[in-house]
PDB file of C-alpha atoms and ligand atoms in Angstrom:
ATOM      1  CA  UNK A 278      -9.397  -3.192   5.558  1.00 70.00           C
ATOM      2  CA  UNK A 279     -12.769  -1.705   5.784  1.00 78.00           C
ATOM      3  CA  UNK A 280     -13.153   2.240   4.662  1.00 85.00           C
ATOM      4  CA  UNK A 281     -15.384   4.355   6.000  1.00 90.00           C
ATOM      5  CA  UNK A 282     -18.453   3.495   3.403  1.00 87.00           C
ATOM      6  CA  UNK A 283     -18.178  -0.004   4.932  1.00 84.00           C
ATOM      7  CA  UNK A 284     -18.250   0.661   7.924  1.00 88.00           C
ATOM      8  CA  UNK A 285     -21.618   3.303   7.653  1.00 89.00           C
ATOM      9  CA  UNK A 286     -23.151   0.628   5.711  1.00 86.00           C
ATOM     10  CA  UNK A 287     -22.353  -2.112   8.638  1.00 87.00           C
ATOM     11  CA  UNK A 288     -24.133   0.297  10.844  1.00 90.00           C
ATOM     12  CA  UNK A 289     -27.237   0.991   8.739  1.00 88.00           C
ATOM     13  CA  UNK A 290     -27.705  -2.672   8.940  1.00 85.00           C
ATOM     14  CA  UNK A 291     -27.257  -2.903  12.314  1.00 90.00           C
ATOM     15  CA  UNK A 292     -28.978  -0.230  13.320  1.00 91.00           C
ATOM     16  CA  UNK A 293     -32.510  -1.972  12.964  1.00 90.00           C
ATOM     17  CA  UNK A 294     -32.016  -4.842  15.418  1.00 90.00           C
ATOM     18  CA  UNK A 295     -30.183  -2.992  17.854  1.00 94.00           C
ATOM     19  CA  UNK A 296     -31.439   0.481  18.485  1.00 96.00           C
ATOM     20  CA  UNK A 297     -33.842   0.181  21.302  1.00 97.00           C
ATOM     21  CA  UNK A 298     -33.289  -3.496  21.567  1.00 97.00           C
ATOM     22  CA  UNK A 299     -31.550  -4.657  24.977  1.00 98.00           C
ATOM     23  CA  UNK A 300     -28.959  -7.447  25.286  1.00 98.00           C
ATOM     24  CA  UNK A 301     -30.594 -10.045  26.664  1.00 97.00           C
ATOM     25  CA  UNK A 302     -27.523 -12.398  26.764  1.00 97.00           C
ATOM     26  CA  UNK A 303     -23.557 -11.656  25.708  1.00 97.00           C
ATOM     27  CA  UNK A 304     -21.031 -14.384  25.034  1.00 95.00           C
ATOM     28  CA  UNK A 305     -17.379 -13.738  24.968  1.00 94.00           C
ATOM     29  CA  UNK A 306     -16.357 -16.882  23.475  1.00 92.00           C
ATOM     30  CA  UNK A 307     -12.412 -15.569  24.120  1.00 88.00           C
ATOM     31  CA  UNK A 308     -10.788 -13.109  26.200  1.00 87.00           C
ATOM     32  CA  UNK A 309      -9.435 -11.247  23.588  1.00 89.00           C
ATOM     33  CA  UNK A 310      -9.822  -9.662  20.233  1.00 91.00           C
ATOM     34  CA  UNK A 311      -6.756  -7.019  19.116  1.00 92.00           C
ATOM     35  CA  UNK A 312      -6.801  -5.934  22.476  1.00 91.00           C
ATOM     36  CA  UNK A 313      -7.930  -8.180  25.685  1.00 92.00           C
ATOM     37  CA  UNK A 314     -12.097  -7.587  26.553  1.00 93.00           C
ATOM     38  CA  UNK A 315     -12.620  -5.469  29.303  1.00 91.00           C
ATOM     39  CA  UNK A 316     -13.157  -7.967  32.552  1.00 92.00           C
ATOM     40  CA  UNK A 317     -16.615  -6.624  33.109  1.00 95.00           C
ATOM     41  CA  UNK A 318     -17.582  -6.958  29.354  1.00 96.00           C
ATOM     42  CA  UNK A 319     -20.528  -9.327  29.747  1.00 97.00           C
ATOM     43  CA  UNK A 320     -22.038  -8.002  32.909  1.00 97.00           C
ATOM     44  CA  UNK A 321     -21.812  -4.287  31.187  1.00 97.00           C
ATOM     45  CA  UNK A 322     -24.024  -5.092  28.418  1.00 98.00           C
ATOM     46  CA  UNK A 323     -26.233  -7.537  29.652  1.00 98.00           C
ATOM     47  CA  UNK A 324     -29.562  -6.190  30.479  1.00 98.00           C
ATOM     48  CA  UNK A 325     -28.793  -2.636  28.635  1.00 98.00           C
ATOM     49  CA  UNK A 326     -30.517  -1.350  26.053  1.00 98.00           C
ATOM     50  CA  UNK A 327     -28.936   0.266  23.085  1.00 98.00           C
ATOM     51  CA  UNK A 328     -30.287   3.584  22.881  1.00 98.00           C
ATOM     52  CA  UNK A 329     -28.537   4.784  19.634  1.00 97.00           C
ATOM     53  CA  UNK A 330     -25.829   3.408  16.884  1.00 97.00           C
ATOM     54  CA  UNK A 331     -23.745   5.896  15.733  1.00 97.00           C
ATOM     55  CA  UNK A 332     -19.863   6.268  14.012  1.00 96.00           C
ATOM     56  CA  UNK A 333     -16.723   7.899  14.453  1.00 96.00           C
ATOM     57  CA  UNK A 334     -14.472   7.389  11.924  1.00 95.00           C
ATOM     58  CA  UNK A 335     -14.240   3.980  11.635  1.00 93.00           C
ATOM     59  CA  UNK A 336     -15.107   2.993  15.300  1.00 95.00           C
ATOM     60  CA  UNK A 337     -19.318   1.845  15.698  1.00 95.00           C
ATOM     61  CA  UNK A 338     -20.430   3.266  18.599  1.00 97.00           C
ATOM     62  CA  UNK A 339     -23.305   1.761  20.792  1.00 98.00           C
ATOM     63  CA  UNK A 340     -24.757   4.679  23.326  1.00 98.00           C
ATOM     64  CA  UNK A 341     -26.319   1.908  25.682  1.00 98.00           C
ATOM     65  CA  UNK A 342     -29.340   3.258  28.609  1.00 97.00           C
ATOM     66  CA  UNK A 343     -26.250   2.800  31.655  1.00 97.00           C
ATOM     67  CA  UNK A 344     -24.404   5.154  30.342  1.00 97.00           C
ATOM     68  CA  UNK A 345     -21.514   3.576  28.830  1.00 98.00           C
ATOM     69  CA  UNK A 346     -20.180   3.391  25.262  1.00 98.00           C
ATOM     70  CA  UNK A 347     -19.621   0.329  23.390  1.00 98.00           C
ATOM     71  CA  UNK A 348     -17.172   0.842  20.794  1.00 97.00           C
ATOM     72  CA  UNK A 349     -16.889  -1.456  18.208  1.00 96.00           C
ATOM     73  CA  UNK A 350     -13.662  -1.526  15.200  1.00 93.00           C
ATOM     74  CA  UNK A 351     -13.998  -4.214  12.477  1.00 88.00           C
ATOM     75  CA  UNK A 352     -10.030  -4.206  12.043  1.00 87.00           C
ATOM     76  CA  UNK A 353      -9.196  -6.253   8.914  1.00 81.00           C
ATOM     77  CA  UNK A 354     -11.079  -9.450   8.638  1.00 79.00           C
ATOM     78  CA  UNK A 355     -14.087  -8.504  11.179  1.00 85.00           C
ATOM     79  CA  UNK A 356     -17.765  -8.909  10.550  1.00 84.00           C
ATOM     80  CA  UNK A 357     -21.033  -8.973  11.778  1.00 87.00           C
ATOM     81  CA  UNK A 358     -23.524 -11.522  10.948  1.00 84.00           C
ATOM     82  CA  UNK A 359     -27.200 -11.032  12.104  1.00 85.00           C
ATOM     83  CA  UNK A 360     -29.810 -14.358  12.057  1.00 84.00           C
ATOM     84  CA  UNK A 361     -33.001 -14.450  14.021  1.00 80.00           C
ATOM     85  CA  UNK A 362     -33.179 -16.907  17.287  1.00 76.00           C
ATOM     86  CA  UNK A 363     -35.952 -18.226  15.845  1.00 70.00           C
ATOM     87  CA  UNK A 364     -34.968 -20.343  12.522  1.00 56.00           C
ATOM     88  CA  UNK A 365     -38.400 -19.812  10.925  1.00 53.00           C
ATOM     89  CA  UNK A 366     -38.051 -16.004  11.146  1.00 50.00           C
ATOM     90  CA  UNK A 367     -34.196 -16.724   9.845  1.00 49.00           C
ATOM     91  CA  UNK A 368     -36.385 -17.952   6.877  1.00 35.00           C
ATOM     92  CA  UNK A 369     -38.776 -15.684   6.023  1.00 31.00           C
ATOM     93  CA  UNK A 370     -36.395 -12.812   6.334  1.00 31.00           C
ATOM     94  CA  UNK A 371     -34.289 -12.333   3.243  1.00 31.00           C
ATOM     95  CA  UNK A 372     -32.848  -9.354   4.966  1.00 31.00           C
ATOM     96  CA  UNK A 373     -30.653 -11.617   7.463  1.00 31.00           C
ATOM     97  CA  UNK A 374     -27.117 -10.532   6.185  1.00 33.00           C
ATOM     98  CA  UNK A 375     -24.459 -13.324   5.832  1.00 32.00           C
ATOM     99  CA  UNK A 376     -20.478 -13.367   5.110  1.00 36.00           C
ATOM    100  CA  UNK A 377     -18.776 -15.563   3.449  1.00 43.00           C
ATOM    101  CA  UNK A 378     -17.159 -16.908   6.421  1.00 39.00           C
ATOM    102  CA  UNK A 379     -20.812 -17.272   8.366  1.00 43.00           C
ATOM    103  CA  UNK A 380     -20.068 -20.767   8.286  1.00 49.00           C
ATOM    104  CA  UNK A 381     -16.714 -20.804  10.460  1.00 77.00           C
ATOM    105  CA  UNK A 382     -18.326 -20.202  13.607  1.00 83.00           C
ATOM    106  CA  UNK A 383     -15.190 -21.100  15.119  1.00 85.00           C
ATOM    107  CA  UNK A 384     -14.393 -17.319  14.441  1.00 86.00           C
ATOM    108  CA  UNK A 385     -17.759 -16.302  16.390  1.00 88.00           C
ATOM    109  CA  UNK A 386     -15.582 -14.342  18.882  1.00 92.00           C
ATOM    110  CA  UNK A 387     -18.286 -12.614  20.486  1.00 95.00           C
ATOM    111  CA  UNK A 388     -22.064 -13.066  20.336  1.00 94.00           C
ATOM    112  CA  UNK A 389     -24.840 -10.283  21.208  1.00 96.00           C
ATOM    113  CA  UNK A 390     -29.108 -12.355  22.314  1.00 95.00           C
ATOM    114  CA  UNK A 391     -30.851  -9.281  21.363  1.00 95.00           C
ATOM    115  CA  UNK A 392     -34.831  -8.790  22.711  1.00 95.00           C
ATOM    116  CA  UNK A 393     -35.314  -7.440  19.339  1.00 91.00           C
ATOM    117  CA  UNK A 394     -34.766 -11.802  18.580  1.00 91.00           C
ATOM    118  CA  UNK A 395     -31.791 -10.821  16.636  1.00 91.00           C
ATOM    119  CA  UNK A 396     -28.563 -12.860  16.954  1.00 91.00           C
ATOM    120  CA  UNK A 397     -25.371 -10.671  16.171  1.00 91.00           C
ATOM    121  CA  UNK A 398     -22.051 -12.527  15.904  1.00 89.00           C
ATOM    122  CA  UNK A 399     -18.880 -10.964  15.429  1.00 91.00           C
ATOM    123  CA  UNK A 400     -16.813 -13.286  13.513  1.00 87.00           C
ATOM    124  CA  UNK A 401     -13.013 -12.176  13.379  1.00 87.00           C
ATOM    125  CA  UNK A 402     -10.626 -15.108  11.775  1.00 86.00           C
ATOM    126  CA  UNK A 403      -7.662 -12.493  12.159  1.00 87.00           C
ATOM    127  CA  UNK A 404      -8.857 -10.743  15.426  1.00 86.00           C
ATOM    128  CA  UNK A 405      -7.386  -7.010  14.480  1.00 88.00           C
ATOM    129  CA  UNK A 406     -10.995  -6.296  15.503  1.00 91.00           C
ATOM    130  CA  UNK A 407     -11.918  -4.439  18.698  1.00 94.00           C
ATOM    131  CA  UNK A 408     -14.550  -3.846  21.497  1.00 96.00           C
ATOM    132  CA  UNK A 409     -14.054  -1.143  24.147  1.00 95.00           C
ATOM    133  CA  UNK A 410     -16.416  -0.044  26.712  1.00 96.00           C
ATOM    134  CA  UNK A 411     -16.013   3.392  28.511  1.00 96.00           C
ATOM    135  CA  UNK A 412     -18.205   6.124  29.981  1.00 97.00           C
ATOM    136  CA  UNK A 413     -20.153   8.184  27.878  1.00 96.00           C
ATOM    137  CA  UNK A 414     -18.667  10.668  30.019  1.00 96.00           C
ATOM    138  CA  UNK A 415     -15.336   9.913  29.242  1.00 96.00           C
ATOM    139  CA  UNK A 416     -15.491   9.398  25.626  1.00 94.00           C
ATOM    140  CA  UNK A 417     -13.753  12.853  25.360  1.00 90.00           C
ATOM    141  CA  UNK A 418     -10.760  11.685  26.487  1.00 94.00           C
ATOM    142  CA  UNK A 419     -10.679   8.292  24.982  1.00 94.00           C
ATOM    143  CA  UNK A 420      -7.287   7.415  23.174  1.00 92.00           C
ATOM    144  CA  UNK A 421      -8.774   6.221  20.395  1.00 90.00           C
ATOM    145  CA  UNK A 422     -10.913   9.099  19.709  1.00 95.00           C
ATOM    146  CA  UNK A 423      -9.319  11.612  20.944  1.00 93.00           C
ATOM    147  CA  UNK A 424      -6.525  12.402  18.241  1.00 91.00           C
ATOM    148  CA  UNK A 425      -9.022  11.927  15.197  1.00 95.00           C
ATOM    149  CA  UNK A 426      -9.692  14.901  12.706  1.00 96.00           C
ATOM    150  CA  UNK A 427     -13.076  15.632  11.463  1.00 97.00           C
ATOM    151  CA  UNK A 428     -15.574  13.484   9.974  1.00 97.00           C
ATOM    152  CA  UNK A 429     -15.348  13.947   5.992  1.00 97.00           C
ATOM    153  CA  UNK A 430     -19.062  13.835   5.775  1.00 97.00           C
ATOM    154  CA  UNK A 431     -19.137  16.348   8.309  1.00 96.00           C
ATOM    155  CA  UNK A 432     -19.915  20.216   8.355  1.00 96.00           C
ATOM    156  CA  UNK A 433     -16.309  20.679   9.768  1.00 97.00           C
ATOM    157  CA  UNK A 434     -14.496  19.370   7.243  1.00 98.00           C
ATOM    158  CA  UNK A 435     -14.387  22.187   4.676  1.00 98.00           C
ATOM    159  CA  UNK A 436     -11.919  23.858   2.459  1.00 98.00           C
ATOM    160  CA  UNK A 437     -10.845  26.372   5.184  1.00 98.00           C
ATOM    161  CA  UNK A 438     -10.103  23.465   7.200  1.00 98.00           C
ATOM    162  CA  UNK A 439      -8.408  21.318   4.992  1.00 98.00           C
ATOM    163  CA  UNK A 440      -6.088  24.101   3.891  1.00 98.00           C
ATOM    164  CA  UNK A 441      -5.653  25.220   7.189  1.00 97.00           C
ATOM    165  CA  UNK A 442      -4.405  21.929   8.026  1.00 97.00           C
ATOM    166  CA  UNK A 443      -2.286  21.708   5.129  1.00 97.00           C
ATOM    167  CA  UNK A 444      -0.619  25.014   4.903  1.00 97.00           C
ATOM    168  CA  UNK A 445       3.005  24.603   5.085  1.00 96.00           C
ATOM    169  CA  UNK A 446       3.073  20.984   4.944  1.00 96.00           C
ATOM    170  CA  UNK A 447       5.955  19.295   2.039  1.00 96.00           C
ATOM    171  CA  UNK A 448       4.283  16.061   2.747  1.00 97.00           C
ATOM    172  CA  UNK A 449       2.049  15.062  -0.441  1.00 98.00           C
ATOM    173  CA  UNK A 450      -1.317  15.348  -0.705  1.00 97.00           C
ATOM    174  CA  UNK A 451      -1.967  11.544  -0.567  1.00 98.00           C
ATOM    175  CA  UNK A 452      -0.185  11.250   2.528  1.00 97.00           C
ATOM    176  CA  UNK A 453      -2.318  14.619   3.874  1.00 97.00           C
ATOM    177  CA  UNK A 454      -5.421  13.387   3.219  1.00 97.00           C
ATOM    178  CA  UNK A 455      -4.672   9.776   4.797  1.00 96.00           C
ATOM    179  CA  UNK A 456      -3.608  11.404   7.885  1.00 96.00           C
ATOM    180  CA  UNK A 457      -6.366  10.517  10.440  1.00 95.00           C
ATOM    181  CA  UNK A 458      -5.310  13.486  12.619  1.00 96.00           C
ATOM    182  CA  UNK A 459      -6.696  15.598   9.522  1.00 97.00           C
ATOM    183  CA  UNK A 460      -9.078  14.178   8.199  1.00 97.00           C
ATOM    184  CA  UNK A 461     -11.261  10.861  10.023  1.00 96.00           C
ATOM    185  CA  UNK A 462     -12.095   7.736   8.490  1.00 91.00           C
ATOM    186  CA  UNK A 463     -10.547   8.172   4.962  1.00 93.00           C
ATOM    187  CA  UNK A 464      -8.500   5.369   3.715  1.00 90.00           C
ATOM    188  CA  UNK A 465      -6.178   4.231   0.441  1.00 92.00           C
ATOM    189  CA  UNK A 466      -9.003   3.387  -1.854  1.00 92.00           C
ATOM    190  CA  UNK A 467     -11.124   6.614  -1.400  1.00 94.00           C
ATOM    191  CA  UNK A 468      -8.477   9.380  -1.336  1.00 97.00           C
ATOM    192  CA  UNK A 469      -7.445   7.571  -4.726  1.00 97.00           C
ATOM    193  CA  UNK A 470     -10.285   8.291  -5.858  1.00 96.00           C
ATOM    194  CA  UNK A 471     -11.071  11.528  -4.395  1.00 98.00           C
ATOM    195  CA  UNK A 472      -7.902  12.649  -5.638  1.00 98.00           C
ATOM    196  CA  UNK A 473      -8.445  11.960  -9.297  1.00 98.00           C
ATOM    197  CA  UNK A 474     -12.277  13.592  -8.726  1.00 98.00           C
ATOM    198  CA  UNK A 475     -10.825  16.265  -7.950  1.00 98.00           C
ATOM    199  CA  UNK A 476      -7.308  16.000 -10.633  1.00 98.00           C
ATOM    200  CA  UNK A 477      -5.173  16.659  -8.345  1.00 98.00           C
ATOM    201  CA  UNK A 478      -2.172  14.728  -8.296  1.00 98.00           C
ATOM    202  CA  UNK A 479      -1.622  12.835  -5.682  1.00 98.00           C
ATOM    203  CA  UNK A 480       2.279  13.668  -5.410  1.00 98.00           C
ATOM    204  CA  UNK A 481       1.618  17.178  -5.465  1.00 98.00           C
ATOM    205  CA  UNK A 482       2.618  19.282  -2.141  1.00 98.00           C
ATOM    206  CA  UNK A 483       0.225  19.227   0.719  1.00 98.00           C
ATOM    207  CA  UNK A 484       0.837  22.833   0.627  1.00 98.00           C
ATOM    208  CA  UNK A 485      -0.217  23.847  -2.735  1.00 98.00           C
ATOM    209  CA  UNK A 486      -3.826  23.552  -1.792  1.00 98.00           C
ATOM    210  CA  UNK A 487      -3.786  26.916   0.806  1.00 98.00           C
ATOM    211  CA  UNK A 488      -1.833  30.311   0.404  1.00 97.00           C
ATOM    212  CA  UNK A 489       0.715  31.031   2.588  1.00 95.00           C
ATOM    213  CA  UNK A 490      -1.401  32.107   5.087  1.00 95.00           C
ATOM    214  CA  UNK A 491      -3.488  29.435   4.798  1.00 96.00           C
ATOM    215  CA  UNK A 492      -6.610  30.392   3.602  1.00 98.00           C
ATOM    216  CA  UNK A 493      -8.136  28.023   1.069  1.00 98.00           C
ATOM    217  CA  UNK A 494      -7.368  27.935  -2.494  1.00 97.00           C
ATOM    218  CA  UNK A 495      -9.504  27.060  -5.248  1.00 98.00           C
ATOM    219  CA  UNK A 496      -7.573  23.273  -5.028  1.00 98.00           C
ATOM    220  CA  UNK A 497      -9.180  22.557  -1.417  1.00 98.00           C
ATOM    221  CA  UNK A 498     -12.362  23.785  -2.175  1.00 98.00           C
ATOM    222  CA  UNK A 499     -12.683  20.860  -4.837  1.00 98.00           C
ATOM    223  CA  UNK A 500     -10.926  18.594  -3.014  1.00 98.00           C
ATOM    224  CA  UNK A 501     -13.307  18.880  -0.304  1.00 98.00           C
ATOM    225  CA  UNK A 502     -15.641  18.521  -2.520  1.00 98.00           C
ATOM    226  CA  UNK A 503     -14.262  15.167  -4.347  1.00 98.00           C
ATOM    227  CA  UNK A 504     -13.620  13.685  -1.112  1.00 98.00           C
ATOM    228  CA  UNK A 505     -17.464  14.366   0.197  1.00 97.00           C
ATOM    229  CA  UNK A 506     -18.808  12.896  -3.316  1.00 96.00           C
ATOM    230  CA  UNK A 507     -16.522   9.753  -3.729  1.00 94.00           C
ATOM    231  CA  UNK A 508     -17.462   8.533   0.238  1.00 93.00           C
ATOM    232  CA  UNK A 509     -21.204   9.791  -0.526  1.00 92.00           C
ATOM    233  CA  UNK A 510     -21.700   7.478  -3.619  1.00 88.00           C
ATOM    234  CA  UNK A 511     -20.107   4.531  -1.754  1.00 86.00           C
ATOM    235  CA  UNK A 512     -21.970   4.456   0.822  1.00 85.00           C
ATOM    236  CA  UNK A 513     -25.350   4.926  -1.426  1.00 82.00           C
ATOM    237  CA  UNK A 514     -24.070   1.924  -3.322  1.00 77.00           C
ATOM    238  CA  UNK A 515     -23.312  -0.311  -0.432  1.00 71.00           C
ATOM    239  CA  UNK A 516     -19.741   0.237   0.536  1.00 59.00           C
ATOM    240  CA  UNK A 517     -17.163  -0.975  -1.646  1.00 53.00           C
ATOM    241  CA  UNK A 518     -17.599  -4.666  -0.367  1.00 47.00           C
ATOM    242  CA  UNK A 519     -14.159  -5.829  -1.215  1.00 45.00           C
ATOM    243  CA  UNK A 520     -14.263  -9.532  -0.541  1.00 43.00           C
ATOM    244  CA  UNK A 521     -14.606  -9.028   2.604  1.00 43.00           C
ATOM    245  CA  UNK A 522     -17.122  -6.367   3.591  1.00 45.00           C
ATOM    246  CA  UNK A 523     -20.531  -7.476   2.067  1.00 49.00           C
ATOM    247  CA  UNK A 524     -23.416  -5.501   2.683  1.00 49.00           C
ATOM    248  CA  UNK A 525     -25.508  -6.145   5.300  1.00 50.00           C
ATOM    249  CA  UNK A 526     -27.982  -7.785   3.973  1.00 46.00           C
ATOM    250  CA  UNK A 527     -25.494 -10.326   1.899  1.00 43.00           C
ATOM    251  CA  UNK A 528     -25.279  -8.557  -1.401  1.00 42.00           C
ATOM    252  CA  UNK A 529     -21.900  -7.050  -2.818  1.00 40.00           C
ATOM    253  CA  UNK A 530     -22.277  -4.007  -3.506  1.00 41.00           C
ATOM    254  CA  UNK A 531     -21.737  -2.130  -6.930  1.00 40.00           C
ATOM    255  CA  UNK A 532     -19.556   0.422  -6.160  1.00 47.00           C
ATOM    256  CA  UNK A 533     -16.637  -2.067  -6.782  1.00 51.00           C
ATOM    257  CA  UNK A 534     -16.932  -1.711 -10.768  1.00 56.00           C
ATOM    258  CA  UNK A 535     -17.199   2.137 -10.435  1.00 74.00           C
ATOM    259  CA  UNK A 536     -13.544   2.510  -8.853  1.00 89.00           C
ATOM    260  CA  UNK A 537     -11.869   4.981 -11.739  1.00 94.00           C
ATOM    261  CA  UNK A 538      -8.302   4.628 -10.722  1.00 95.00           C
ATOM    262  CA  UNK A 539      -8.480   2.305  -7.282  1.00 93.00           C
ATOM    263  CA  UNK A 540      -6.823  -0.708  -8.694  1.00 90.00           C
ATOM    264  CA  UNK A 541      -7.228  -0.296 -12.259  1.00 93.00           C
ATOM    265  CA  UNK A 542      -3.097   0.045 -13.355  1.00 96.00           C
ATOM    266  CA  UNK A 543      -3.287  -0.077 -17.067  1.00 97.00           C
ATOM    267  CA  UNK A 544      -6.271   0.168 -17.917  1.00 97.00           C
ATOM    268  CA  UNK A 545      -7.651   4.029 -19.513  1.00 97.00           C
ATOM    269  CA  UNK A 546      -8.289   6.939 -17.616  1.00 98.00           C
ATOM    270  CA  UNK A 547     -12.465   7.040 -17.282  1.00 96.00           C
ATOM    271  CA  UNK A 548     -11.901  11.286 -17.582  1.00 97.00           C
ATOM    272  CA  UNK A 549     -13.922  12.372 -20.524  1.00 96.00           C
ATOM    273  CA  UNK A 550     -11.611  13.751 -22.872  1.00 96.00           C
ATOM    274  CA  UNK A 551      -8.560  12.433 -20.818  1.00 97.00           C
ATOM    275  CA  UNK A 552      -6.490  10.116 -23.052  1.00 97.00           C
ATOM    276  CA  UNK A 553      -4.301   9.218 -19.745  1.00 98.00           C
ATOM    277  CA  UNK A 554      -3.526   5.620 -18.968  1.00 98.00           C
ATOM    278  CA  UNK A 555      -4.069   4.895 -15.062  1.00 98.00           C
ATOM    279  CA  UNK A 556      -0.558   4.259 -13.252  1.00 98.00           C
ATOM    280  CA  UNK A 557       0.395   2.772  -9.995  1.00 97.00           C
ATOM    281  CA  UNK A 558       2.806   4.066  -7.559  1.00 98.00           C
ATOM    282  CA  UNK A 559       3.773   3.741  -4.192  1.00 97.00           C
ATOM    283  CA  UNK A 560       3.688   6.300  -1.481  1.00 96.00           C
ATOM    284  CA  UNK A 561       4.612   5.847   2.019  1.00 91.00           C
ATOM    285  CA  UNK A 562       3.873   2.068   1.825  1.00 92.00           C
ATOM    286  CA  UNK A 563       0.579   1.951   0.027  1.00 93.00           C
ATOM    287  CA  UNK A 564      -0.081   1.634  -4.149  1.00 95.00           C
ATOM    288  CA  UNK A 565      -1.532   4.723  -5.423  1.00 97.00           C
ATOM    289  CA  UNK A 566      -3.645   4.554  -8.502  1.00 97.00           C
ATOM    290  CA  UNK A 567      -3.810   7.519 -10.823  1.00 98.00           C
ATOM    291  CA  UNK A 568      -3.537   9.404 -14.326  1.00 98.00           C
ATOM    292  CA  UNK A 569      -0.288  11.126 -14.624  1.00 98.00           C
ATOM    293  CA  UNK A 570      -1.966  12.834 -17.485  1.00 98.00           C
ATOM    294  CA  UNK A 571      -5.111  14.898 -15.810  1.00 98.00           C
ATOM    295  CA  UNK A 572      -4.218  15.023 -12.204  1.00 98.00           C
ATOM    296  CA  UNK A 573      -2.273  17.604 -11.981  1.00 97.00           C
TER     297      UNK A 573
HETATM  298 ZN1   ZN B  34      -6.841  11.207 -16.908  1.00 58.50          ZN
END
């Protein structure tokens, strides 16, 4: 599953070939990805011009010149792959990104003829991917907006926030933090690691991090903090590029080896001075990594 870094860094690379570029030609090569394509799909894009490619959480979102909103989700498995029409160009540009699974074009779901001469296929072997298109207009009320907290990267996401949201809750602070309504975008591998920026325990109360009141304690201000850092520094270094999500341009990023608790059971805690030993546990379905010893 892609986190947020991914996702950003899927739309940095994008962004070059298809802001003011217009689709010149759309194939649907199936009806239907998670959810079935809109009927209209092809004859909504074609001829448009993407006018700017933004995020929201996890969701792309092409602003195209009729209006409309192309929203894009990767799901598990998705990708995009971007060659030039023209295979001499392919050539001489190194920055032509490629997945592993490039090759299996059976998995080609859908395929965007920019005029920028870009090709942009969205391979999907295990179609939990998604494309939407609604009103600009309407985006407001869109479902799968609509019930999302604030971005983490975001000016709204701050330690009043956070402990507003959190005040009174017996729920722990691993399950708080992966709570989309709370907080956007934030998945199991970077509120790990947020979580043991900050040494915080990931078991501890929800609640602990705001008085009764709710105003902020000292706990959400770093927390805000950790969270802001850890999703900062992955997206500088490429996104995480598990397996699955290689950069853009077809290198893995680094950010992988830096993980300090995300799958590392076993192994020492990387906390100067901490003589911890990282542990796994599971909460609410999903491992969580951390140091028993200096996340308190
Ligand atoms: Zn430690």
């Amino acid at each position: 599953m892609p986190e947020l870094p991914e996702v950003e860094t899927v739309r940095r690379g994008l962004q070059p070939v298809m802001e003011g570029a217009r689709f010149t030609r759309v194939e649907a090569r199936r009806g239907d990805l998670r959810w079935p394509l809109p009927k209209d799909f092809v004859a909504r894009l074609e001829g448009k011009t993407v006018a700017g490619l933004g995020r929201r959480a996890k969701y792309l979102l092409a602003d195209l010149s009729s209006g409309d909103v192309l929203l894009m989700h990767l799901g598990m498995s998705g990708s995009f792959r971007v060659a030039q029409e023209r295979a001499q160009a392919a050539e001489s540009t190194p920055g032509g990104y490629y997945h592993e699974r490039s090759k299996d074009t059976a998995h080609d779901h859908v395929v965007f003829h920019m005029s920028s001469g870009a090709r942009i296929c969205f391979n999907d072997p295990r179609r939990f991917g998604s494309m939407k298109i609604v009103a600009r207009a309407k985006l407001d009320q869109e479902p799968l907006l609509r019930a999302l907290g604030p971005e983490p990267l975001g000016n709204e996401f701050d330690a009043a926030m956070l402990a507003r949201a959190c005040r009174g809750k017996m729920t722990s602070l691993k399950a708080a933090l992966s709570d989309q309504r709370i907080v956007a975008g934030l998945g199991n591998i970077y509120v790990c690691e947020a979580l043991h920026r900050a040494r915080l325990s990931p078991r501890r109360k929800a609640s602990t991090i705001a008085t009764r009141a709710g105003a902020p304690t000292e706990r959400a201000a770093t927390l805000v903090e950790a969270v802001k850092a850890v999703l900062k520094d992955a997206i500088a270094a490429g996104g995480s590029s598990l397996r699955d999500h290689r950069r853009t341009d077809g290198e893995l990023g680094l950010f992988q080896h830096n993980f300090r608790v995300y799958d590392r059971a076993g192994k020492r805690c990387p906390t100067p001075g901490c003589s911890g030993t990282i542990r796994r546990i599971v909460q609410t379905g999903r491992s969580t990594f951390f140091c028993p010893v200096c996340q308190k």
